[in-house]
Short mmCIF file of C-alpha atoms in Angstrom, two decimals:
data_model
loop_
_atom_site.label_atom_id
_atom_site.label_comp_id
_atom_site.label_asym_id
_atom_site.label_seq_id
_atom_site.Cartn_x
_atom_site.Cartn_y
_atom_site.Cartn_z
CA MET D 1 -47.25 -31.30 -8.61
CA THR D 2 -44.70 -29.14 -10.40
CA GLN D 3 -43.06 -26.51 -8.27
CA ALA D 4 -43.38 -23.03 -9.71
CA LYS D 5 -40.09 -21.32 -10.49
CA LEU D 6 -39.50 -17.92 -9.00
CA PRO D 7 -38.40 -15.20 -11.41
CA LEU D 8 -34.67 -14.56 -11.34
CA GLN D 9 -33.79 -11.42 -9.43
CA GLU D 10 -31.73 -8.91 -11.33
CA SER D 11 -28.20 -8.65 -9.98
CA VAL D 12 -27.23 -5.49 -8.16
CA SER D 13 -23.91 -3.83 -8.94
CA LEU D 14 -21.23 -3.34 -6.32
CA GLU D 15 -21.31 0.40 -7.04
CA SER D 16 -25.03 0.52 -6.27
CA LEU D 17 -24.60 -1.34 -2.99
CA VAL D 18 -21.73 0.90 -1.91
CA SER D 19 -23.76 3.96 -2.89
CA ASP D 20 -26.59 2.85 -0.59
CA ILE D 21 -24.16 2.36 2.28
CA ASN D 22 -22.65 5.80 1.71
CA HIS D 23 -26.12 7.35 1.71
CA PHE D 24 -26.97 5.97 5.14
CA GLU D 25 -23.53 6.87 6.50
CA GLN D 26 -24.16 10.47 5.49
CA VAL D 27 -27.53 10.42 7.25
CA ILE D 28 -26.02 8.97 10.44
CA ALA D 29 -23.21 11.53 10.38
CA HIS D 30 -25.73 14.17 11.54
CA TRP D 31 -26.98 12.13 14.52
CA ASP D 32 -25.80 12.70 18.06
CA GLU D 33 -23.07 10.54 19.59
CA ASN D 34 -25.42 8.33 21.60
CA GLN D 35 -27.35 7.39 18.48
CA LYS D 36 -24.13 6.75 16.59
CA VAL D 37 -22.92 4.38 19.33
CA VAL D 38 -26.11 2.33 19.02
CA VAL D 39 -25.84 2.15 15.24
CA GLU D 40 -22.16 1.20 15.44
CA GLY D 41 -22.98 -1.55 17.92
CA LEU D 42 -25.73 -2.87 15.66
CA LYS D 43 -23.39 -2.77 12.65
CA ASN D 44 -20.66 -4.64 14.51
CA ALA D 45 -23.11 -7.31 15.67
CA ILE D 46 -24.47 -7.84 12.16
CA GLU D 47 -20.97 -7.95 10.69
CA ALA D 48 -19.89 -10.50 13.31
CA LEU D 49 -22.88 -12.67 12.39
CA HIS D 50 -22.11 -12.38 8.67
CA LYS D 51 -18.43 -13.16 9.17
CA GLU D 52 -19.20 -16.28 11.20
CA ALA D 53 -21.75 -17.45 8.62
CA LEU D 54 -19.32 -16.83 5.76
CA THR D 55 -16.53 -18.62 7.62
CA ARG D 56 -18.72 -21.71 8.06
CA LEU D 57 -19.92 -21.52 4.46
CA ILE D 58 -16.37 -21.35 3.11
CA ARG D 59 -15.32 -24.27 5.31
CA SER D 60 -18.20 -26.35 4.01
CA VAL D 61 -17.72 -25.44 0.34
CA LYS D 62 -13.99 -26.16 0.59
CA GLN D 63 -14.75 -29.71 1.67
CA GLU D 64 -17.19 -30.26 -1.18
CA SER D 65 -15.69 -28.39 -4.11
CA MET D 66 -12.71 -26.03 -4.23
CA PRO D 67 -13.44 -25.20 -7.92
CA ALA D 68 -16.90 -23.99 -6.91
CA LEU D 69 -15.39 -21.75 -4.21
CA ARG D 70 -12.84 -20.31 -6.65
CA GLN D 71 -15.65 -19.63 -9.12
CA ALA D 72 -17.72 -17.86 -6.47
CA VAL D 73 -14.81 -15.61 -5.49
CA GLN D 74 -14.61 -14.35 -9.09
CA ASP D 75 -17.83 -12.41 -8.43
CA GLU D 76 -16.89 -8.83 -7.46
CA VAL D 77 -19.52 -8.56 -4.72
CA VAL D 78 -18.56 -11.89 -3.15
CA TYR D 79 -14.88 -11.02 -3.40
CA SER D 80 -15.36 -7.56 -1.85
CA LEU D 81 -17.36 -8.96 1.06
CA LEU D 82 -14.84 -11.71 1.78
CA ARG D 83 -12.02 -9.16 1.60
CA TYR D 84 -13.89 -6.80 3.91
CA HIS D 85 -14.15 -9.57 6.52
CA GLU D 86 -10.50 -10.56 5.89
CA LEU D 87 -11.50 -14.08 4.93
CA ILE D 88 -9.27 -14.08 1.85
CA LYS D 89 -5.90 -12.45 1.29
CA PRO D 90 -5.05 -10.17 -1.65
CA PRO D 91 -2.67 -11.45 -4.30
CA THR D 92 0.82 -10.12 -3.62
CA PRO D 93 3.07 -9.24 -6.58
CA SER D 94 6.06 -11.52 -6.78
CA LEU D 95 9.32 -10.35 -5.26
CA GLU D 96 10.92 -10.09 -8.69
CA ILE D 97 8.12 -7.84 -9.97
CA ARG D 98 8.45 -5.55 -6.93
CA VAL D 99 12.23 -5.35 -7.33
CA GLN D 100 11.83 -4.41 -10.98
CA GLN D 101 9.24 -1.77 -10.03
CA ALA D 102 11.76 -0.32 -7.56
CA LEU D 103 14.46 -0.19 -10.21
CA ASP D 104 12.08 1.51 -12.63
CA ARG D 105 11.68 4.33 -10.10
CA VAL D 106 15.40 5.11 -10.03
CA ARG D 107 16.17 4.55 -13.71
CA PRO D 108 15.24 8.12 -14.79
CA GLY D 109 17.87 9.50 -12.39
CA LEU D 110 20.49 7.05 -13.63
CA GLN D 111 19.63 7.66 -17.27
CA SER D 112 20.06 11.40 -16.75
CA HIS D 113 23.74 10.54 -16.18
CA ASN D 114 23.80 8.09 -19.13
CA GLY D 115 23.69 5.12 -16.80
CA ASN D 116 21.31 2.35 -15.78
CA VAL D 117 20.93 -0.63 -13.47
CA GLU D 118 20.25 -4.31 -14.12
CA LEU D 119 18.81 -6.96 -11.82
CA LEU D 120 21.20 -9.92 -11.72
CA ALA D 121 19.80 -12.21 -9.04
CA ILE D 122 17.48 -12.54 -6.10
CA LYS D 123 19.04 -14.70 -3.41
CA LEU D 124 16.46 -15.70 -0.86
CA PRO D 125 15.65 -14.94 1.79
CA ASP D 126 16.86 -11.31 1.84
CA THR D 127 19.48 -10.41 -0.78
CA VAL D 128 19.33 -8.79 -4.21
CA GLU D 129 22.26 -8.48 -6.60
CA VAL D 130 22.33 -5.70 -9.20
CA LYS D 131 24.79 -4.27 -11.69
CA LEU D 132 25.30 -0.60 -12.52
CA VAL D 133 25.87 -0.07 -16.25
CA GLY D 134 26.84 2.82 -18.53
CA ASN D 135 28.46 5.82 -16.89
CA CYS D 136 27.26 4.64 -13.50
CA SER D 137 29.43 1.51 -13.70
CA ASN D 138 32.75 3.38 -13.41
CA CYS D 139 31.61 6.65 -11.80
CA PRO D 140 33.52 7.65 -8.63
CA ALA D 141 30.14 8.29 -7.00
CA SER D 142 28.78 4.81 -7.72
CA THR D 143 28.73 3.97 -4.00
CA LEU D 144 26.49 6.99 -3.33
CA THR D 145 24.31 6.04 -6.27
CA MET D 146 23.79 2.58 -4.82
CA LYS D 147 23.13 3.78 -1.28
CA ASP D 148 20.98 6.84 -1.99
CA GLY D 149 19.05 5.53 -4.97
CA VAL D 150 19.03 1.84 -5.84
CA GLU D 151 19.28 0.33 -2.36
CA GLN D 152 16.71 2.65 -0.82
CA ALA D 153 14.20 2.09 -3.64
CA ILE D 154 14.46 -1.70 -3.40
CA LYS D 155 14.12 -1.76 0.37
CA THR D 156 11.10 0.56 0.22
CA HIS D 157 9.26 -1.65 -2.28
CA CYS D 158 10.50 -4.92 -0.75
CA PRO D 159 10.77 -4.62 3.05
CA GLU D 160 11.88 -8.25 3.29
CA ILE D 161 15.11 -7.41 1.42
CA LYS D 162 17.93 -6.58 3.84
CA ASN D 163 20.97 -6.63 1.52
CA VAL D 164 21.35 -4.95 -1.87
CA VAL D 165 24.67 -5.75 -3.49
CA SER D 166 26.15 -4.24 -6.64
CA VAL D 167 28.69 -6.55 -8.29
CA ASN D 168 30.64 -3.59 -9.68
CA THR D 169 30.49 -1.06 -6.83
CA PRO D 170 33.39 -0.84 -4.36
CA VAL D 171 32.49 -2.06 -0.89
CA SER D 172 34.39 0.84 0.66
CA GLY D 173 36.46 3.77 -0.40
CA LYS D 174 36.40 7.53 -0.51
CA THR D 175 34.26 9.47 -2.90
CA SER D 176 35.36 12.77 -4.34
CA ASN D 177 33.57 15.73 -2.79
CA THR D 178 33.27 17.31 -6.21
CA ILE D 179 31.37 14.40 -7.77
CA ALA D 180 27.86 13.41 -6.73
CA SER D 181 25.53 10.59 -7.61
CA PRO D 182 22.29 11.29 -9.56
CA PHE D 183 20.49 11.21 -6.20
CA ALA D 184 22.88 13.29 -4.09
CA ALA D 185 21.80 16.76 -5.22
CA GLN D 186 18.13 16.10 -5.72
CA GLU D 187 17.14 18.45 -2.89
CA GLU D 188 17.84 21.26 -5.34
CA THR D 189 16.02 19.55 -8.22
CA GLY D 190 12.53 18.91 -6.96
CA TRP D 191 13.08 17.36 -3.54
CA VAL D 192 11.47 19.14 -0.60
CA ALA D 193 12.14 18.53 3.10
CA LEU D 194 9.01 17.51 5.02
CA ALA D 195 9.98 16.38 8.50
CA ASN D 196 12.55 14.59 10.60
CA ILE D 197 12.41 10.81 10.66
CA ASP D 198 12.08 10.80 14.46
CA GLN D 199 8.74 12.63 14.18
CA ILE D 200 7.06 9.54 12.74
CA PRO D 201 5.58 7.55 15.63
CA LYS D 202 6.73 3.95 15.87
CA GLY D 203 4.09 1.73 14.32
CA GLY D 204 2.03 4.73 13.22
CA ILE D 205 1.79 7.54 10.71
CA LEU D 206 2.61 11.26 10.56
CA ALA D 207 0.35 13.69 8.70
CA VAL D 208 2.06 16.57 6.89
CA ASP D 209 0.81 19.38 4.68
CA MET D 210 3.11 20.73 1.98
CA ASP D 211 1.55 23.75 0.28
CA GLY D 212 -1.89 22.16 0.25
CA LEU D 213 -0.69 18.66 -0.62
CA LYS D 214 -1.70 16.50 2.34
CA LEU D 215 0.44 13.43 2.95
CA ILE D 216 0.96 10.68 5.49
CA LEU D 217 4.41 9.29 6.29
CA THR D 218 5.09 5.86 7.73
CA ARG D 219 8.21 3.92 8.64
CA VAL D 220 8.81 0.42 7.30
CA GLY D 221 11.98 -0.88 8.87
CA ASN D 222 14.66 1.76 8.25
CA ASP D 223 12.76 3.26 5.32
CA VAL D 224 10.06 5.91 5.05
CA ILE D 225 7.12 5.77 2.66
CA ALA D 226 4.92 8.75 1.72
CA TYR D 227 1.31 8.44 0.56
CA ARG D 228 -1.32 11.01 -0.30
CA ASN D 229 -3.55 11.48 2.75
CA SER D 230 -6.59 10.31 0.84
CA CYS D 231 -8.54 7.07 0.99
CA SER D 232 -8.87 5.57 -2.50
CA HIS D 233 -12.54 4.91 -1.78
CA LEU D 234 -14.07 8.38 -1.35
CA ALA D 235 -10.92 10.48 -0.90
CA LYS D 236 -11.48 10.89 2.84
CA PRO D 237 -8.38 11.74 4.97
CA LEU D 238 -6.63 8.79 6.56
CA ASP D 239 -4.50 10.40 9.26
CA GLU D 240 -7.08 9.77 12.02
CA GLY D 241 -7.29 6.09 11.11
CA GLU D 242 -6.07 3.32 13.40
CA VAL D 243 -2.85 1.49 12.58
CA ILE D 244 -2.48 -2.08 13.81
CA GLU D 245 0.49 -4.23 12.73
CA GLY D 246 1.12 -2.16 9.64
CA ILE D 247 -2.53 -2.04 8.52
CA LEU D 248 -4.19 1.40 8.36
CA THR D 249 -7.99 1.51 8.61
CA CYS D 250 -9.88 4.44 7.10
CA PRO D 251 -11.85 6.07 9.94
CA PHE D 252 -14.84 6.78 7.69
CA HIS D 253 -15.58 3.54 5.80
CA ASN D 254 -13.15 1.02 7.34
CA PHE D 255 -11.21 0.45 4.14
CA LYS D 256 -7.91 -1.17 5.13
CA TYR D 257 -4.48 -0.47 3.62
CA ASN D 258 -1.15 -2.24 3.90
CA LEU D 259 1.25 0.59 4.72
CA ALA D 260 4.25 -1.34 3.39
CA THR D 261 2.80 -1.57 -0.13
CA GLY D 262 -0.08 0.94 -0.29
CA GLN D 263 -2.42 -1.84 -1.38
CA CYS D 264 -6.03 -1.70 -0.30
CA LEU D 265 -7.02 -4.92 1.47
CA THR D 266 -10.72 -4.16 1.15
CA ALA D 267 -10.71 -3.51 -2.60
CA PRO D 268 -7.40 -4.65 -4.17
CA GLU D 269 -7.92 -2.61 -7.32
CA MET D 270 -7.51 0.52 -5.20
CA THR D 271 -4.07 1.63 -4.00
CA LEU D 272 -2.73 4.63 -2.15
CA GLN D 273 -0.89 7.20 -4.25
CA GLN D 274 2.80 7.00 -3.35
CA TYR D 275 5.49 9.68 -3.66
CA PRO D 276 9.27 9.20 -3.97
CA VAL D 277 11.09 9.67 -0.66
CA THR D 278 14.72 10.02 0.31
CA ILE D 279 16.35 10.50 3.70
CA ARG D 280 19.32 12.76 4.33
CA SER D 281 20.85 13.22 7.79
CA GLY D 282 17.58 12.20 9.40
CA ARG D 283 15.50 14.55 7.24
CA ILE D 284 12.70 13.20 5.05
CA LEU D 285 12.54 14.66 1.54
CA ILE D 286 9.83 14.09 -1.02
CA LYS D 287 9.69 14.68 -4.74
CA PHE D 288 6.46 15.95 -6.27
#
């Protein structure tokens, strides 16, 4: 007897599935707290069941065929679900790419003084060597340029880097008070003071509002990073979200963000909007 084949079910888009979830979340938002607690408990129980089932499935498929598992993860719905349950990690840009991205952020300031910066070497585990070129190579304020611009940008984008060395910047020496680096006078050219660095709670975030622009500030090592206070999913505010070990969770839809990079761990194609930050005498300044 020939077994009848069932018709293939049409695939459902990720957008459609997320839209359904959002619809029910909006309905639940109007319920009283007791009802919400029950729904949250049910959701957590179902998610725990799904995560355990997916964990066992992945373990089994790994033993049989890694190529099959890699192929399955290419599906956006599968990938999103595995990311949501933190069963796979997002791809991290290489250290060299992140260093170059940091240098690209400071190049406009250097170029305004007919200068530039080149990456010479990355010496693992924690050192980067650069070279100031053009007018910046022999400027009396080159030490300030390195400290206020290049070094801070690299350490913000690459928290694992502890030492930024310029091969043509004096290690010590006095700088003329009449000459400033491209980054020394930026408070008067678009930089606005937001808060003091001590106001940012250790291991947490600080919400600020600058003329209607809502931001969150976080500390990564000795550096401060500023993001728009807006989840990349549905633009909900993030400042009430929980921060655990550098991961911020959106309080509305549980999207998770790495505060060191701004990358969304739930949907890697989404990132937080970042703003340039500098620190002067303990004050945090941002450029719009």
